[in-house]
Tab-separated table of C-alpha atoms and ligand atoms in Angstrom:
chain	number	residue	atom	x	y	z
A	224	UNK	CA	1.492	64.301	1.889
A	225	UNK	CA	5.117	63.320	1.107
A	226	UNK	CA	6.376	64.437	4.836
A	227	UNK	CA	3.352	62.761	5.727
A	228	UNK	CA	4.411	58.804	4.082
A	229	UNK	CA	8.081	59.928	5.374
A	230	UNK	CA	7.043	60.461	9.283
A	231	UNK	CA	5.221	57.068	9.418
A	232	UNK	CA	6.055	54.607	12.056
A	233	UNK	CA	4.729	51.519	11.309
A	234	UNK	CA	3.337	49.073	8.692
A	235	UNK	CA	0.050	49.047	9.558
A	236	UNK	CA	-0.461	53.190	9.407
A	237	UNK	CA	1.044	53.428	6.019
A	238	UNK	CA	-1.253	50.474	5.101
A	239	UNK	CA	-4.158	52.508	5.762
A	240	UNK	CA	-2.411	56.159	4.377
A	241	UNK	CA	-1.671	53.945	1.055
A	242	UNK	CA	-5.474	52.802	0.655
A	243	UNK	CA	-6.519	56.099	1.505
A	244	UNK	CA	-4.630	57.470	-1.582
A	245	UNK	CA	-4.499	54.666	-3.932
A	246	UNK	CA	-7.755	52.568	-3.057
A	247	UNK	CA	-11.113	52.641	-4.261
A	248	UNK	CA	-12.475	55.760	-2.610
A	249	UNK	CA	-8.478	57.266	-2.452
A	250	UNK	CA	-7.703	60.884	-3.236
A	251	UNK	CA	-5.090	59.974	-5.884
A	252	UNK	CA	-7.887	57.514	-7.041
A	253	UNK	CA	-10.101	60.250	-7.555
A	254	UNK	CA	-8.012	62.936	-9.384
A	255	UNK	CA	-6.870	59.635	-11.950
A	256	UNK	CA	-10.783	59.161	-12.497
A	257	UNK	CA	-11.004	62.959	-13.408
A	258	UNK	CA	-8.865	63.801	-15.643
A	259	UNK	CA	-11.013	63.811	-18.592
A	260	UNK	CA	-11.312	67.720	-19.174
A	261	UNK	CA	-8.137	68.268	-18.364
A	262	UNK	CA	-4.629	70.328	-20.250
A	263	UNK	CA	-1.927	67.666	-21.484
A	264	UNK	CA	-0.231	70.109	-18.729
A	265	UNK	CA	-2.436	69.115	-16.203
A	266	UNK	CA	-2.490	65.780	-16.664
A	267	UNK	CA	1.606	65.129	-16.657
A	268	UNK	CA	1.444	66.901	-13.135
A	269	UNK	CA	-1.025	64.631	-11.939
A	270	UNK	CA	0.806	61.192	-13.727
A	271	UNK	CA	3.951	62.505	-12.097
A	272	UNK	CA	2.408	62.781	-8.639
A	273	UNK	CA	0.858	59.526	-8.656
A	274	UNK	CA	4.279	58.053	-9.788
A	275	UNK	CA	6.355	59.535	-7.042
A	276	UNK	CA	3.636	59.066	-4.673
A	277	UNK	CA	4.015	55.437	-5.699
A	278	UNK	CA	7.502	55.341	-5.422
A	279	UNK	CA	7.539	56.855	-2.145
A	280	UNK	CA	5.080	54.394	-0.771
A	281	UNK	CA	7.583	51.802	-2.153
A	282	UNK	CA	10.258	52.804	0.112
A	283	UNK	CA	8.653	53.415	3.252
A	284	UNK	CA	7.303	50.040	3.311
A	285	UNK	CA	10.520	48.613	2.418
A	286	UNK	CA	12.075	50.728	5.140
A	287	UNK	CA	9.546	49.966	7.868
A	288	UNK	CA	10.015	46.135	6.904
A	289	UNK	CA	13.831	45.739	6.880
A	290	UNK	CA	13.130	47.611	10.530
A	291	UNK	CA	10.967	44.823	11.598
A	292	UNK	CA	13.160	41.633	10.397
A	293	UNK	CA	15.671	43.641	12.188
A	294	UNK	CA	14.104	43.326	15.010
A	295	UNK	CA	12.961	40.146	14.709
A	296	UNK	CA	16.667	38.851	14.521
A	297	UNK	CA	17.910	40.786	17.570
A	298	UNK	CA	15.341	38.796	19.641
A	299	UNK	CA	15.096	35.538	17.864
A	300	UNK	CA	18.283	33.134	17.201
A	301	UNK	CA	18.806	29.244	17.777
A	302	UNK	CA	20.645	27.844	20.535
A	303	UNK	CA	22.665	25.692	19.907
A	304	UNK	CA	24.060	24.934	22.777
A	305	UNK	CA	20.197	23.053	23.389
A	306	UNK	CA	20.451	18.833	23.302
A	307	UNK	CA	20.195	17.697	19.746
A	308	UNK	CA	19.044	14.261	20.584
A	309	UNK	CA	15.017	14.029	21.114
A	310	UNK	CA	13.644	12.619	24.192
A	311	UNK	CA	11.673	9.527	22.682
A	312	UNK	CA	13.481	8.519	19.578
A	313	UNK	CA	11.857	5.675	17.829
A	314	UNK	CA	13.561	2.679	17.242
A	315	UNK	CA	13.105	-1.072	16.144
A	316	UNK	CA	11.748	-4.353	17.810
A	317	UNK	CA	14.500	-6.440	18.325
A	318	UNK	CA	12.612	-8.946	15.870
A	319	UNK	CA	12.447	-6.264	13.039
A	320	UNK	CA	16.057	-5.652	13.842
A	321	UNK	CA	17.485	-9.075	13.780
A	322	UNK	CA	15.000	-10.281	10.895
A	323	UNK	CA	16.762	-7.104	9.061
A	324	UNK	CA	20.029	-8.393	9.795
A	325	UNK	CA	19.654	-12.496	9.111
A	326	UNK	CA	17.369	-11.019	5.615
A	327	UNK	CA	20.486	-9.189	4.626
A	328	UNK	CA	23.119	-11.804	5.555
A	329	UNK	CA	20.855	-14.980	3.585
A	330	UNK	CA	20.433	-12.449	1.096
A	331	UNK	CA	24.190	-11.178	0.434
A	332	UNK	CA	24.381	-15.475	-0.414
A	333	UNK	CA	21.920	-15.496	-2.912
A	334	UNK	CA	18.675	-16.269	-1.026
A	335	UNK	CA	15.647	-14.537	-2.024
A	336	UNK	CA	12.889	-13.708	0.691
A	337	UNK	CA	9.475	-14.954	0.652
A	338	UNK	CA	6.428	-14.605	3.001
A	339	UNK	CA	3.537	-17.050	2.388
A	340	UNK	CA	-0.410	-17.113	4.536
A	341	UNK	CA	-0.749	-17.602	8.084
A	342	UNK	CA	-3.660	-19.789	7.898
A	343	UNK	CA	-2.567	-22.907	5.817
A	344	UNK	CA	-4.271	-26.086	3.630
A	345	UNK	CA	-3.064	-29.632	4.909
A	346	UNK	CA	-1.195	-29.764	1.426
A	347	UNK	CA	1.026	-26.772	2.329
A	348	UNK	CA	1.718	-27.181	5.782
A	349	UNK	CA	2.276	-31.354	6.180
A	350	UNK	CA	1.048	-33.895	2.931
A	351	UNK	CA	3.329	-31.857	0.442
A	352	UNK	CA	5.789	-31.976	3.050
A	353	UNK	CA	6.036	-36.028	3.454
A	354	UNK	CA	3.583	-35.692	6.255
A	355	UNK	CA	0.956	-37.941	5.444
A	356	UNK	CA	-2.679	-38.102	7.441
A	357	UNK	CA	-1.331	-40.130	10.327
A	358	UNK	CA	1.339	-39.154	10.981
A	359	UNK	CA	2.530	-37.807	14.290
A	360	UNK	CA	3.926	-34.805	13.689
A	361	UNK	CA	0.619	-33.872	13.025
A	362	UNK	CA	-0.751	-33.831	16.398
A	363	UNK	CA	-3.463	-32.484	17.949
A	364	UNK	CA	-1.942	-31.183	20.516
A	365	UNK	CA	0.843	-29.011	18.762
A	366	UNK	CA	-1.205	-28.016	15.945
A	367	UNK	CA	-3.794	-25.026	16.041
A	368	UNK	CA	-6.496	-26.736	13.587
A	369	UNK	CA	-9.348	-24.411	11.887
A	370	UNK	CA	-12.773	-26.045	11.744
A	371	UNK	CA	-12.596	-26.027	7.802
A	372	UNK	CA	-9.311	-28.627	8.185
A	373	UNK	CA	-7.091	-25.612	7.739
A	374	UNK	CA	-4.695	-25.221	9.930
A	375	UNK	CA	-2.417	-22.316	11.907
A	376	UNK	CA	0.884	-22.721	9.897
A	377	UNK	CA	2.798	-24.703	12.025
A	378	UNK	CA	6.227	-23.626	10.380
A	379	UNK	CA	7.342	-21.910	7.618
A	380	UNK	CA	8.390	-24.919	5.628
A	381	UNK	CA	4.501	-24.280	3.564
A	382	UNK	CA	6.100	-21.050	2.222
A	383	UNK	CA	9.195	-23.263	0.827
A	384	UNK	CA	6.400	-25.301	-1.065
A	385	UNK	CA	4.945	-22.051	-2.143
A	386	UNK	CA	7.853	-21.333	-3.677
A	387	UNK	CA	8.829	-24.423	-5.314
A	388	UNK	CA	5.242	-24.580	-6.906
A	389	UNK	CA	5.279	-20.861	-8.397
A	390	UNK	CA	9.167	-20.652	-9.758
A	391	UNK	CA	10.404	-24.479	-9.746
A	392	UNK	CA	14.007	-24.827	-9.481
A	393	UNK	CA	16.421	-24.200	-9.514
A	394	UNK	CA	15.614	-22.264	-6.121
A	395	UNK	CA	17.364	-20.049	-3.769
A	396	UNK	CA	14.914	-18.921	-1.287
A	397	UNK	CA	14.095	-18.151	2.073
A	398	UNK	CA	10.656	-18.055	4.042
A	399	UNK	CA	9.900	-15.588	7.089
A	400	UNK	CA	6.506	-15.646	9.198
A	401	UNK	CA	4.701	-16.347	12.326
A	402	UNK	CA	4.171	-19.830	12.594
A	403	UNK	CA	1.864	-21.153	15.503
A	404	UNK	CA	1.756	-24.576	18.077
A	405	UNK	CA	0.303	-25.224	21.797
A	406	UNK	CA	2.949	-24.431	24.210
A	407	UNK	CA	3.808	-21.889	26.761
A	408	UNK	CA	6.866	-21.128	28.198
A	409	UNK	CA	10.000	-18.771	29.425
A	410	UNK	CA	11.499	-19.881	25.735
A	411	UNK	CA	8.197	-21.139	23.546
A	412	UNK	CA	5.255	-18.678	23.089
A	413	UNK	CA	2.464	-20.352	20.894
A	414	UNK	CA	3.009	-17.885	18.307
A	415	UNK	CA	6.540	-17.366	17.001
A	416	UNK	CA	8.920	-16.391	14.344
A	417	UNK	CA	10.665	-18.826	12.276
A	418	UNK	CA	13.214	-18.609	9.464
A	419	UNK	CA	13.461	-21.105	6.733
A	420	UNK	CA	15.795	-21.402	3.652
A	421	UNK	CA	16.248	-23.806	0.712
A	422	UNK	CA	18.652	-23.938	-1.995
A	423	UNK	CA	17.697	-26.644	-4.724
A	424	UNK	CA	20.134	-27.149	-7.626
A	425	UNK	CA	22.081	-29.844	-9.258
A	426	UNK	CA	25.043	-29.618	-7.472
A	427	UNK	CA	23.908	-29.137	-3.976
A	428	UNK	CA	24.980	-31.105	-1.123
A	429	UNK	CA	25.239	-31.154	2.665
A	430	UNK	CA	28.259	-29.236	3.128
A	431	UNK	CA	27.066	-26.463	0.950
A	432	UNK	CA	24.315	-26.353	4.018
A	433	UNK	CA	26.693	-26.979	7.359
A	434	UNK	CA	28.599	-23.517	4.824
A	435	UNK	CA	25.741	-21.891	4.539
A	436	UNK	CA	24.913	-21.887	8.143
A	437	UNK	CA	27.917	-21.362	9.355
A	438	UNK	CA	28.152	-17.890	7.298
A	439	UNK	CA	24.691	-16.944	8.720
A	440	UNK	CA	25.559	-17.114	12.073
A	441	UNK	CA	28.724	-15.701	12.272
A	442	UNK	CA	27.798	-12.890	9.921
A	443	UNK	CA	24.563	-12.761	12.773
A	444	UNK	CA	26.629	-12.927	16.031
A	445	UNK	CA	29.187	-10.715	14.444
A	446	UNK	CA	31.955	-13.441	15.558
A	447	UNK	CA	33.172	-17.421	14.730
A	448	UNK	CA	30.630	-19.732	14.987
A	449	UNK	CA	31.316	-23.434	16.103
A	450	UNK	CA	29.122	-26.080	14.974
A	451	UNK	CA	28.317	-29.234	15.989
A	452	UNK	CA	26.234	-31.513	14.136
A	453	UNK	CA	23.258	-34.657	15.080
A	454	UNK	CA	21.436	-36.839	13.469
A	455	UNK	CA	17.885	-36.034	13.721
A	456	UNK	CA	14.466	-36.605	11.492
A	457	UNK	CA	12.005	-34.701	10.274
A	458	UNK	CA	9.283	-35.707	7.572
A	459	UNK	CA	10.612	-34.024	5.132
A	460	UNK	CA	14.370	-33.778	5.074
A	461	UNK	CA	16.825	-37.294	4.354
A	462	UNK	CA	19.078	-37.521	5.918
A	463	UNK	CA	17.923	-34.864	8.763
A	464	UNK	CA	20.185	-33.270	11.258
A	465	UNK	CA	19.722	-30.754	13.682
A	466	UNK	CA	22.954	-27.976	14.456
A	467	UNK	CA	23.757	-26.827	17.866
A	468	UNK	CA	26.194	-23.583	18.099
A	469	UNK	CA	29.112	-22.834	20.677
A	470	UNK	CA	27.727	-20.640	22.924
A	471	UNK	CA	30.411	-19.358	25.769
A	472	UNK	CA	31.443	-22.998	26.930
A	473	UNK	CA	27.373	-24.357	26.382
A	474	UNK	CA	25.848	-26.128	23.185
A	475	UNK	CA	23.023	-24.248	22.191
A	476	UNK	CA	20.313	-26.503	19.917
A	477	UNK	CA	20.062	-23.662	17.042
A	478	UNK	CA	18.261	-25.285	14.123
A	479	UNK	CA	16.512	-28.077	12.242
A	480	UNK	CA	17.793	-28.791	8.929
A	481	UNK	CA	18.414	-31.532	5.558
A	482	UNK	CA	18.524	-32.608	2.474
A	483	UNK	CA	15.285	-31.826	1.314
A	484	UNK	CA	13.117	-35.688	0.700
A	485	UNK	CA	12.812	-36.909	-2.886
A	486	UNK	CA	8.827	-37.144	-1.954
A	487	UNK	CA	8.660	-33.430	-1.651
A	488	UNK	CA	10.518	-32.927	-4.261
A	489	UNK	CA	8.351	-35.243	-6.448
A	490	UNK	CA	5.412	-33.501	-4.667
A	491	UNK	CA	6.176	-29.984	-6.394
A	492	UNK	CA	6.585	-31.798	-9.681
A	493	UNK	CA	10.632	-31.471	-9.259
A	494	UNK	CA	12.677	-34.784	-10.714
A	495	UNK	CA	14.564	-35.574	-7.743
A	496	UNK	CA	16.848	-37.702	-9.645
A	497	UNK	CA	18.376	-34.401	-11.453
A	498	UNK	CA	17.928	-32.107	-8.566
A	499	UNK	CA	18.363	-32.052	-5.154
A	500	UNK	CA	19.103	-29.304	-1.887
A	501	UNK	CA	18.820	-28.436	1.463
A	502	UNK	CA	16.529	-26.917	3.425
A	503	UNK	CA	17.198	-25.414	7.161
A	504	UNK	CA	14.972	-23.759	9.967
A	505	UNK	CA	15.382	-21.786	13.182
A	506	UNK	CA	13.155	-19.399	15.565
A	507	UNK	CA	13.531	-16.144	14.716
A	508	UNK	CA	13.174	-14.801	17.810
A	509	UNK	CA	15.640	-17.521	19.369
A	510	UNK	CA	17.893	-15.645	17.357
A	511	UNK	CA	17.309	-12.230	18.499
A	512	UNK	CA	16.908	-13.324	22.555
A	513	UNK	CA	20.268	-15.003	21.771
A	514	UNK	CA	22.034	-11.684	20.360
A	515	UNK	CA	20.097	-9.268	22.256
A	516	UNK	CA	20.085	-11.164	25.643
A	517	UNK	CA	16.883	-11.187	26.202
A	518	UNK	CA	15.959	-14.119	28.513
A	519	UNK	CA	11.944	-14.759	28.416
A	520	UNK	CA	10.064	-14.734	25.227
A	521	UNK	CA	6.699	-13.692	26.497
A	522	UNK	CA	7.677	-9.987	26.576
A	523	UNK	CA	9.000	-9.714	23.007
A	524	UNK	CA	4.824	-9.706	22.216
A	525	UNK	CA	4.132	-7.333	24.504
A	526	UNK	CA	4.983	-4.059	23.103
A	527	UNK	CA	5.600	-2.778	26.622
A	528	UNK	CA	7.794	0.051	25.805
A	529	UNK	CA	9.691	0.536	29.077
A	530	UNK	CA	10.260	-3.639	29.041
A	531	UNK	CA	12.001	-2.630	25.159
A	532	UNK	CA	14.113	0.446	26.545
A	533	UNK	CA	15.332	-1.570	29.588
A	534	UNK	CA	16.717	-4.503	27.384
A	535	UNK	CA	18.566	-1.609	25.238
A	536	UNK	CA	16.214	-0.946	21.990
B	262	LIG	N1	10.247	-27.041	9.986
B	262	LIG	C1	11.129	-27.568	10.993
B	262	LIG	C2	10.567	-27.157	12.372
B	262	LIG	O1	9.663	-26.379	12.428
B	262	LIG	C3	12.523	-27.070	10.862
B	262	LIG	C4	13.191	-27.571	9.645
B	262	LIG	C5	13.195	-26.809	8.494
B	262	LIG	C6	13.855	-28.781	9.615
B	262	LIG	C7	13.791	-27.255	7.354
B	262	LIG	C8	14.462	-29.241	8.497
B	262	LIG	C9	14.445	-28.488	7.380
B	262	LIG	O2	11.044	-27.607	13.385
């Protein structure tokens, strides 16, 4: 028997000698079960078999298994002289990317980001926002209108409301979304991404805002931004302007922006003889064509992935 266990080659015979001694119907099994009538004598001869049978077992296996792992080394090992870098990495949408880096900039200055519903209530999206019933800027033919009188937010400016409403002021926030209008072009799409951010305190005037901006974008575009300012209007900014930015030796329009109106101040139960701030707003995905030199908007909706890894992402 002990030559026997010794001679073995492999895991698998010893598996079967082991429950042929030791298993249910095993011969070791059997002289344990009958020991009953047996000397003291008899019985240490048979306890001491069992036990070096045991032990013998014990060794063979752990023999026969450093053998294997032996083997197993010899004929497995990694490469590593094999590429590293997987074929179809995953990566971000240039808007994720460049919402990630304006969030971060607006937020390293205090601003606090807020997202607000898609589908908007004329209070939200114009009459809190000094747009009154008749007024143009509501038109019909920018403005996606549900048949309930909702509306398709047509910019994020409902979020800023939002906002005001819930926490009051003083405020340091900005809004993010998809806002929606008619048009259709190489640089509009009617769905789009716009940025807004307001900053109501007591102390807050127009320079803090022409600052603010000029931080954003240079943080954004990683270089100096120049920036030239007009007069402009809105609803709900007084006095409005609208920034362009240097751009190589062009003037690029890059946002709307204000001192936010004492009417929409009033409107979210805000004394605008105590507080005051500015409010500004830009397409998002202006932004990221801009940085990422992308020069149709159409595609940025697509998801077409070879479209994303020709334009770098
Ligand atoms: N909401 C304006 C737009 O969509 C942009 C804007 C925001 C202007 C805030 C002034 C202040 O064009």
């Amino acid at each position: 028997m002990k030559d026997k266990i010794k001679n073995v080659k492999s895991l698998e015979e010893l598996q079967k000698m082991y429950s042929d001694t030791f298993g249910k119907n095993g011969t070791m099994t059997a002289k344990l079960k009958n020991m009953a009538g047996l000397s003291n004598e008899e019985r240490s001869i048979i306890n001491a078999e069992n036990a070096e049978l045991r032990q013998l077992f014990k060794e063979k296996q752990n023999e026969l298994e450093m053998v294997a792992l032996n083997a197993k080394l010899a004929t497995e090992y990694v490469d590593v002289t094999l590429d590293v870098e997987p074929q179809n990495r995953g990566t971000f949408h240039p808007l994720t990317q460049s919402l990630k880096e304006i969030g971060s900039v607006l937020e390293s200055l205090g601003f606090t980001m807020w997202v607000g519903p898609e589908i908007e209530d004329d209070w939200h999206n114009f009459t809190a926002l000094n747009t009154p019933e008749y007024h143009p800027a509501r038109d019909m033919q920018d403005s996606f209108f549900l048949e309930n009188g909702n509306v398709m937010r047509t910019q994020t400016s409902s979020i800023q409301i939002r906002a005001m409403e819930k926490v009051g002021v003083p405020i340091k926030m900005f809004g993010v979304g998809r806002t929606y209008r008619k048009e259709w072009d190489a640089t509009h799409a009617p769905m789009f991404g716009q940025i807004e951010g307001l900053y109501i305190d007591k102390n807050v005037t127009i320079t803090d805002l022409v600052a603010t901006m000029r931080a954003l974008l240079s943080k954004f575009f990683e270089r100096d931004i120049q920036l030239r300012i007009r007069p402009s209007y809105f609803p709900f900014t007084e006095p409005s302007i609208e920034m362009d930015m240097k751009w190589g030796d062009r003037w690029l329009e890059i946002c709307g922006a204000g001192m936010v109106h004492p009417n929409v101040l009033k409107n979210c139960n805000i004394n605008p003889n105590e507080y005051q701030g500015f409010a500004f707003g830009f397409g998002w995905d202006r932004m990221a064509m801009l940085k990422y030199n992308l020069n149709d908007i159409r595609p940025i909706y697509d998801g077409d992935i070879r479209w994303l890894k020709n334009n770098g992402f």
